[in-house]
PDB file of C-alpha atoms in Angstrom:
ATOM      1  CA  ALA A 222      -3.831 -16.318  99.079  1.00 75.00           C
ATOM      2  CA  GLN A 223      -4.758 -14.165  96.110  1.00 84.00           C
ATOM      3  CA  ARG A 224      -3.859 -10.438  96.563  1.00 91.00           C
ATOM      4  CA  VAL A 225      -2.979  -7.499  94.595  1.00 95.00           C
ATOM      5  CA  THR A 226      -0.607  -4.734  96.233  1.00 96.00           C
ATOM      6  CA  GLN A 227       0.010  -1.171  94.955  1.00 97.00           C
ATOM      7  CA  PRO A 228       2.423   0.235  97.151  1.00 95.00           C
ATOM      8  CA  GLU A 229       1.952   3.695  96.737  1.00 95.00           C
ATOM      9  CA  LYS A 230      -1.128   5.435  98.064  1.00 95.00           C
ATOM     10  CA  LEU A 231      -0.172   8.749  96.173  1.00 96.00           C
ATOM     11  CA  LEU A 232       1.988   9.503  93.304  1.00 97.00           C
ATOM     12  CA  SER A 233       2.463  13.174  92.426  1.00 97.00           C
ATOM     13  CA  VAL A 234       4.461  14.023  89.098  1.00 97.00           C
ATOM     14  CA  PHE A 235       4.711  17.115  87.026  1.00 97.00           C
ATOM     15  CA  LYS A 236       3.353  17.335  83.647  1.00 97.00           C
ATOM     16  CA  GLY A 237       5.266  15.890  80.971  1.00 97.00           C
ATOM     17  CA  ALA A 238       7.138  13.550  83.330  1.00 97.00           C
ATOM     18  CA  PRO A 239       7.133   9.876  83.068  1.00 97.00           C
ATOM     19  CA  VAL A 240       4.708   7.965  85.167  1.00 97.00           C
ATOM     20  CA  GLU A 241       4.917   4.279  86.570  1.00 97.00           C
ATOM     21  CA  LEU A 242       2.081   3.115  88.968  1.00 97.00           C
ATOM     22  CA  LYS A 243       3.276   0.059  90.541  1.00 97.00           C
ATOM     23  CA  CYS A 244       1.238  -3.209  90.971  1.00 97.00           C
ATOM     24  CA  ASN A 245       2.281  -6.573  92.278  1.00 96.00           C
ATOM     25  CA  TYR A 246       0.100  -9.606  92.738  1.00 95.00           C
ATOM     26  CA  SER A 247       0.020 -12.942  94.485  1.00 92.00           C
ATOM     27  CA  TYR A 248      -1.582 -15.861  92.722  1.00 87.00           C
ATOM     28  CA  SER A 249      -0.395 -19.358  92.182  1.00 81.00           C
ATOM     29  CA  GLY A 250      -2.143 -19.662  88.755  1.00 80.00           C
ATOM     30  CA  SER A 251      -2.413 -17.602  85.495  1.00 81.00           C
ATOM     31  CA  PRO A 252      -4.432 -14.631  86.299  1.00 84.00           C
ATOM     32  CA  GLU A 253      -5.963 -12.109  84.152  1.00 88.00           C
ATOM     33  CA  LEU A 254      -4.814  -8.459  85.050  1.00 91.00           C
ATOM     34  CA  PHE A 255      -6.518  -5.182  84.625  1.00 93.00           C
ATOM     35  CA  TRP A 256      -5.999  -1.441  85.445  1.00 95.00           C
ATOM     36  CA  TYR A 257      -9.188   0.359  86.289  1.00 95.00           C
ATOM     37  CA  VAL A 258      -9.409   4.281  86.674  1.00 96.00           C
ATOM     38  CA  GLN A 259     -11.700   6.548  88.500  1.00 95.00           C
ATOM     39  CA  TYR A 260     -11.655  10.280  87.388  1.00 95.00           C
ATOM     40  CA  SER A 261     -13.013  12.778  89.639  1.00 92.00           C
ATOM     41  CA  ARG A 262     -16.909  12.628  89.633  1.00 88.00           C
ATOM     42  CA  GLN A 263     -16.806   9.823  87.176  1.00 91.00           C
ATOM     43  CA  ARG A 264     -17.587   6.080  87.408  1.00 92.00           C
ATOM     44  CA  LEU A 265     -14.815   3.411  87.796  1.00 94.00           C
ATOM     45  CA  GLN A 266     -13.995   2.260  84.226  1.00 93.00           C
ATOM     46  CA  LEU A 267     -11.555  -0.066  82.746  1.00 93.00           C
ATOM     47  CA  LEU A 268      -8.320   1.419  81.444  1.00 94.00           C
ATOM     48  CA  LEU A 269      -6.759  -1.580  79.968  1.00 91.00           C
ATOM     49  CA  ARG A 270      -6.367  -5.386  80.417  1.00 89.00           C
ATOM     50  CA  HIS A 271      -3.077  -7.322  79.715  1.00 85.00           C
ATOM     51  CA  ILE A 272      -4.679  -9.890  77.200  1.00 78.00           C
ATOM     52  CA  SER A 273      -5.617  -7.064  74.818  1.00 77.00           C
ATOM     53  CA  ARG A 274      -2.117  -5.617  74.756  1.00 73.00           C
ATOM     54  CA  GLU A 275      -3.495  -2.178  73.928  1.00 77.00           C
ATOM     55  CA  SER A 276      -2.370   1.319  74.729  1.00 78.00           C
ATOM     56  CA  ILE A 277      -5.120   3.277  75.973  1.00 83.00           C
ATOM     57  CA  LYS A 278      -4.601   7.054  76.354  1.00 89.00           C
ATOM     58  CA  GLY A 279      -0.861   6.591  76.173  1.00 90.00           C
ATOM     59  CA  PHE A 280      -0.848   4.053  78.979  1.00 94.00           C
ATOM     60  CA  THR A 281       0.597   0.512  78.751  1.00 93.00           C
ATOM     61  CA  ALA A 282       1.169  -2.275  80.979  1.00 93.00           C
ATOM     62  CA  ASP A 283       3.256  -5.249  80.815  1.00 86.00           C
ATOM     63  CA  LEU A 284       2.523  -8.438  82.639  1.00 88.00           C
ATOM     64  CA  ASN A 285       5.820  -9.787  84.209  1.00 89.00           C
ATOM     65  CA  LYS A 286       5.022 -13.406  85.410  1.00 86.00           C
ATOM     66  CA  GLY A 287       8.634 -13.754  87.013  1.00 89.00           C
ATOM     67  CA  GLU A 288       8.228 -10.677  89.138  1.00 90.00           C
ATOM     68  CA  THR A 289       4.583 -11.013  89.431  1.00 92.00           C
ATOM     69  CA  SER A 290       3.953  -7.480  88.475  1.00 94.00           C
ATOM     70  CA  PHE A 291       1.898  -5.543  86.239  1.00 95.00           C
ATOM     71  CA  HIS A 292       2.973  -1.939  86.351  1.00 96.00           C
ATOM     72  CA  LEU A 293       1.229   0.884  84.473  1.00 96.00           C
ATOM     73  CA  LYS A 294       3.299   3.246  82.477  1.00 95.00           C
ATOM     74  CA  LYS A 295       3.013   6.378  80.645  1.00 96.00           C
ATOM     75  CA  PRO A 296       5.966   8.252  78.965  1.00 96.00           C
ATOM     76  CA  PHE A 297       4.668  11.801  79.356  1.00 96.00           C
ATOM     77  CA  ALA A 298       1.850  12.648  81.844  1.00 97.00           C
ATOM     78  CA  GLN A 299      -0.956  14.955  81.322  1.00 97.00           C
ATOM     79  CA  GLU A 300      -3.082  16.979  83.917  1.00 96.00           C
ATOM     80  CA  GLU A 301      -6.193  14.860  82.553  1.00 96.00           C
ATOM     81  CA  ASP A 302      -4.417  11.824  83.873  1.00 97.00           C
ATOM     82  CA  SER A 303      -5.038  12.891  87.466  1.00 97.00           C
ATOM     83  CA  ALA A 304      -7.331  10.152  88.978  1.00 97.00           C
ATOM     84  CA  MET A 305      -7.440   7.216  91.234  1.00 96.00           C
ATOM     85  CA  TYR A 306      -5.992   4.002  89.559  1.00 97.00           C
ATOM     86  CA  TYR A 307      -6.892   0.385  90.729  1.00 97.00           C
ATOM     87  CA  CYS A 308      -5.093  -2.722  89.696  1.00 96.00           C
ATOM     88  CA  ALA A 309      -7.180  -5.700  89.678  1.00 94.00           C
ATOM     89  CA  LEU A 310      -6.773  -9.655  88.869  1.00 92.00           C
ATOM     90  CA  THR A 311      -9.466 -12.179  88.090  1.00 89.00           C
ATOM     91  CA  PRO A 312      -8.426 -15.715  88.739  1.00 83.00           C
ATOM     92  CA  SER A 313      -8.226 -18.227  86.206  1.00 76.00           C
ATOM     93  CA  GLY A 314     -11.476 -20.021  85.432  1.00 72.00           C
ATOM     94  CA  ASN A 315     -13.582 -17.539  83.945  1.00 69.00           C
ATOM     95  CA  THR A 316     -15.244 -16.412  87.280  1.00 79.00           C
ATOM     96  CA  GLY A 317     -15.399 -12.691  86.578  1.00 82.00           C
ATOM     97  CA  LYS A 318     -14.429 -12.087  90.489  1.00 88.00           C
ATOM     98  CA  LEU A 319     -12.317  -9.096  90.692  1.00 91.00           C
ATOM     99  CA  ILE A 320      -9.523  -8.730  93.271  1.00 92.00           C
ATOM    100  CA  PHE A 321      -8.315  -4.989  93.682  1.00 94.00           C
ATOM    101  CA  GLY A 322      -5.398  -3.216  94.948  1.00 96.00           C
ATOM    102  CA  GLN A 323      -5.753  -0.638  97.414  1.00 95.00           C
ATOM    103  CA  GLY A 324      -5.647   2.091  94.798  1.00 95.00           C
ATOM    104  CA  THR A 325      -3.056   4.745  93.837  1.00 97.00           C
ATOM    105  CA  THR A 326      -3.949   8.579  93.420  1.00 96.00           C
ATOM    106  CA  LEU A 327      -2.065   9.973  90.563  1.00 98.00           C
ATOM    107  CA  GLN A 328      -1.713  13.779  90.869  1.00 98.00           C
ATOM    108  CA  VAL A 329      -0.283  15.528  87.689  1.00 97.00           C
ATOM    109  CA  LYS A 330       0.839  19.114  88.617  1.00 96.00           C
ATOM    110  CA  PRO A 331       0.965  21.793  86.075  1.00 94.00           C
TER     111      PRO A 331
ATOM    112  CA  ASP B 157     -28.539   4.231  75.856  1.00 70.00           C
ATOM    113  CA  ALA B 158     -28.062   1.274  77.942  1.00 70.00           C
ATOM    114  CA  GLU B 159     -26.630   1.985  81.477  1.00 92.00           C
ATOM    115  CA  ILE B 160     -26.236   0.839  85.267  1.00 96.00           C
ATOM    116  CA  THR B 161     -27.941   2.737  87.699  1.00 96.00           C
ATOM    117  CA  GLN B 162     -28.135   2.879  91.557  1.00 97.00           C
ATOM    118  CA  SER B 163     -30.184   4.225  94.021  1.00 96.00           C
ATOM    119  CA  PRO B 164     -30.112   5.901  96.451  1.00 96.00           C
ATOM    120  CA  ARG B 165     -26.961   7.876  95.822  1.00 96.00           C
ATOM    121  CA  HIS B 166     -26.693   8.747  99.415  1.00 97.00           C
ATOM    122  CA  LYS B 167     -28.221   7.160 102.560  1.00 97.00           C
ATOM    123  CA  ILE B 168     -27.795   7.668 106.219  1.00 97.00           C
ATOM    124  CA  THR B 169     -29.343   4.990 108.557  1.00 97.00           C
ATOM    125  CA  GLU B 170     -29.167   3.763 111.975  1.00 97.00           C
ATOM    126  CA  THR B 171     -27.414   0.759 113.686  1.00 97.00           C
ATOM    127  CA  GLY B 172     -29.845  -2.347 113.403  1.00 97.00           C
ATOM    128  CA  ARG B 173     -31.988  -1.221 110.668  1.00 97.00           C
ATOM    129  CA  GLN B 174     -32.624  -2.888 107.394  1.00 97.00           C
ATOM    130  CA  VAL B 175     -31.244  -1.280 104.319  1.00 97.00           C
ATOM    131  CA  THR B 176     -31.650  -2.251 100.568  1.00 98.00           C
ATOM    132  CA  LEU B 177     -29.466  -0.628  97.806  1.00 98.00           C
ATOM    133  CA  ALA B 178     -30.933  -0.925  94.353  1.00 98.00           C
ATOM    134  CA  CYS B 179     -28.934  -1.775  91.288  1.00 98.00           C
ATOM    135  CA  HIS B 180     -30.594  -1.819  87.792  1.00 97.00           C
ATOM    136  CA  GLN B 181     -28.946  -2.422  84.543  1.00 97.00           C
ATOM    137  CA  THR B 182     -30.545  -2.174  80.932  1.00 95.00           C
ATOM    138  CA  TRP B 183     -27.737  -4.000  79.064  1.00 92.00           C
ATOM    139  CA  ASN B 184     -29.428  -7.439  79.601  1.00 93.00           C
ATOM    140  CA  HIS B 185     -26.051  -8.664  81.054  1.00 95.00           C
ATOM    141  CA  ASN B 186     -26.357 -11.933  83.002  1.00 94.00           C
ATOM    142  CA  ASN B 187     -23.330 -11.294  85.325  1.00 95.00           C
ATOM    143  CA  MET B 188     -23.766  -8.770  88.149  1.00 96.00           C
ATOM    144  CA  PHE B 189     -21.492  -7.706  91.072  1.00 97.00           C
ATOM    145  CA  TRP B 190     -21.722  -5.715  94.320  1.00 98.00           C
ATOM    146  CA  TYR B 191     -18.355  -4.249  95.729  1.00 97.00           C
ATOM    147  CA  ARG B 192     -17.767  -1.978  98.765  1.00 97.00           C
ATOM    148  CA  GLN B 193     -14.891   0.768  98.738  1.00 95.00           C
ATOM    149  CA  ASP B 194     -12.982   1.573 101.786  1.00 93.00           C
ATOM    150  CA  LEU B 195      -9.934   3.406 102.234  1.00 86.00           C
ATOM    151  CA  GLY B 196      -6.794   1.418 102.398  1.00 84.00           C
ATOM    152  CA  HIS B 197      -8.751  -1.640 100.902  1.00 88.00           C
ATOM    153  CA  GLY B 198      -9.827  -0.771  97.487  1.00 91.00           C
ATOM    154  CA  LEU B 199     -12.897  -2.470  96.185  1.00 94.00           C
ATOM    155  CA  ARG B 200     -13.908  -5.752  97.726  1.00 95.00           C
ATOM    156  CA  LEU B 201     -16.466  -8.205  96.310  1.00 95.00           C
ATOM    157  CA  ILE B 202     -19.569  -8.711  98.552  1.00 97.00           C
ATOM    158  CA  HIS B 203     -21.821 -10.797  96.447  1.00 97.00           C
ATOM    159  CA  TYR B 204     -22.363 -11.728  92.569  1.00 96.00           C
ATOM    160  CA  SER B 205     -24.621 -13.459  90.332  1.00 96.00           C
ATOM    161  CA  TYR B 206     -24.490 -15.212  86.926  1.00 94.00           C
ATOM    162  CA  GLY B 207     -28.024 -14.983  86.241  1.00 94.00           C
ATOM    163  CA  VAL B 208     -31.798 -15.060  87.487  1.00 95.00           C
ATOM    164  CA  GLN B 209     -31.921 -17.268  90.825  1.00 94.00           C
ATOM    165  CA  ASP B 210     -28.192 -17.542  90.949  1.00 95.00           C
ATOM    166  CA  THR B 211     -26.367 -15.879  93.649  1.00 96.00           C
ATOM    167  CA  ASN B 212     -22.764 -16.462  95.265  1.00 94.00           C
ATOM    168  CA  LYS B 213     -20.841 -15.089  98.351  1.00 95.00           C
ATOM    169  CA  GLY B 214     -17.841 -12.920  97.822  1.00 93.00           C
ATOM    170  CA  GLU B 215     -14.978 -12.016  99.989  1.00 91.00           C
ATOM    171  CA  VAL B 216     -16.931  -9.843 102.516  1.00 95.00           C
ATOM    172  CA  SER B 217     -20.500 -11.247 102.584  1.00 96.00           C
ATOM    173  CA  ASP B 218     -21.248 -11.376 106.251  1.00 96.00           C
ATOM    174  CA  GLY B 219     -24.138  -9.227 106.934  1.00 96.00           C
ATOM    175  CA  TYR B 220     -25.126  -8.759 103.391  1.00 97.00           C
ATOM    176  CA  SER B 221     -27.735 -10.645 101.107  1.00 97.00           C
ATOM    177  CA  VAL B 222     -28.705 -10.514  97.498  1.00 97.00           C
ATOM    178  CA  SER B 223     -31.565 -11.973  95.344  1.00 96.00           C
ATOM    179  CA  ARG B 224     -31.789 -12.117  91.703  1.00 97.00           C
ATOM    180  CA  SER B 225     -35.386 -12.184  90.352  1.00 96.00           C
ATOM    181  CA  ASN B 226     -34.774 -10.863  87.019  1.00 96.00           C
ATOM    182  CA  THR B 227     -32.050 -10.089  84.724  1.00 96.00           C
ATOM    183  CA  GLU B 228     -31.925  -6.227  85.305  1.00 96.00           C
ATOM    184  CA  ASP B 229     -31.810  -6.017  89.004  1.00 97.00           C
ATOM    185  CA  LEU B 230     -29.482  -7.160  91.916  1.00 98.00           C
ATOM    186  CA  PRO B 231     -30.664  -5.415  94.839  1.00 98.00           C
ATOM    187  CA  LEU B 232     -28.167  -5.600  98.200  1.00 98.00           C
ATOM    188  CA  THR B 233     -29.701  -5.972 101.578  1.00 98.00           C
ATOM    189  CA  LEU B 234     -27.995  -5.199 104.903  1.00 97.00           C
ATOM    190  CA  GLU B 235     -30.102  -7.221 107.148  1.00 94.00           C
ATOM    191  CA  SER B 236     -29.056  -5.365 110.466  1.00 97.00           C
ATOM    192  CA  ALA B 237     -26.784  -2.109 109.672  1.00 97.00           C
ATOM    193  CA  ALA B 238     -23.653  -2.024 111.440  1.00 97.00           C
ATOM    194  CA  SER B 239     -21.221   1.144 111.700  1.00 96.00           C
ATOM    195  CA  SER B 240     -18.659  -1.347 110.042  1.00 96.00           C
ATOM    196  CA  GLN B 241     -20.714  -1.211 106.965  1.00 97.00           C
ATOM    197  CA  THR B 242     -20.312   2.625 106.422  1.00 97.00           C
ATOM    198  CA  SER B 243     -18.936   2.576 103.072  1.00 97.00           C
ATOM    199  CA  VAL B 244     -19.421   3.300  99.245  1.00 96.00           C
ATOM    200  CA  TYR B 245     -21.058   0.543  97.416  1.00 97.00           C
ATOM    201  CA  PHE B 246     -20.473  -0.037  93.686  1.00 97.00           C
ATOM    202  CA  CYS B 247     -22.690  -2.350  91.501  1.00 97.00           C
ATOM    203  CA  ALA B 248     -21.365  -3.666  88.107  1.00 96.00           C
ATOM    204  CA  SER B 249     -22.277  -5.917  85.383  1.00 96.00           C
ATOM    205  CA  SER B 250     -20.700  -7.657  82.530  1.00 93.00           C
ATOM    206  CA  GLU B 251     -21.798  -9.529  79.476  1.00 91.00           C
ATOM    207  CA  ALA B 252     -19.777 -12.627  80.143  1.00 86.00           C
ATOM    208  CA  PRO B 253     -18.103 -13.474  83.509  1.00 83.00           C
ATOM    209  CA  ALA B 254     -14.640 -12.530  82.620  1.00 80.00           C
ATOM    210  CA  ASP B 255     -15.639  -9.637  80.422  1.00 84.00           C
ATOM    211  CA  THR B 256     -15.240  -5.840  81.161  1.00 88.00           C
ATOM    212  CA  GLN B 257     -17.340  -5.058  84.034  1.00 92.00           C
ATOM    213  CA  TYR B 258     -19.351  -1.650  83.867  1.00 94.00           C
ATOM    214  CA  PHE B 259     -19.819   0.133  87.117  1.00 95.00           C
ATOM    215  CA  GLY B 260     -22.670   2.229  88.545  1.00 96.00           C
ATOM    216  CA  PRO B 261     -22.245   5.693  90.201  1.00 95.00           C
ATOM    217  CA  GLY B 262     -22.004   4.176  93.527  1.00 96.00           C
ATOM    218  CA  THR B 263     -24.161   4.529  96.959  1.00 97.00           C
ATOM    219  CA  ARG B 264     -22.571   6.360  99.775  1.00 96.00           C
ATOM    220  CA  LEU B 265     -23.953   4.546 102.924  1.00 98.00           C
ATOM    221  CA  THR B 266     -23.489   6.038 106.417  1.00 97.00           C
ATOM    222  CA  VAL B 267     -24.631   3.848 109.455  1.00 97.00           C
ATOM    223  CA  LEU B 268     -24.903   6.076 112.692  1.00 95.00           C
TER     224      LEU B 268
END
């Protein structure tokens, strides 16, 4: 079965500390992986996708097919990074059907 | 500016009533999606459409229906609302199926 698991409901760090939001997936093919973010009172929006290999707002994510993981990392957290983060995958086949993880709330304390 | 809107933003209804949630986008995107967001489950796909007259069931489609009569709109109908359908509903659209999805602001539905 296709599944995305985010093991942490809440991750709390201090400003300037490194951040790693974990994401593991279960899929037998070659999925496309995404991180979406929802800031307070804002819409869900794409943060990054693995095929673009970009760094957005200082965040990066590497797809590890051996460990079936797509962890989101940032070396120095900022207070404005506080938000709900969702990892998602879309199966191969260009369907666009997103399968989301449960979400992790990142709280960056001053 | 092009955008995606949802209405109403909040709705309270009673068990057994029919409810329709509206989704309207002005990007001229062919692909539209409906999700529900529940604590502990993240977002789950309800229905999706790749174009006019095309609709498909998602992971949690039971009790929901959609119709696509034009490019801009994909209304979601709860035929007979149940308390288990209390949730926040998000609509999204994309230019191509696997492109970035742009989300609406959400509709908070409460079924009493």
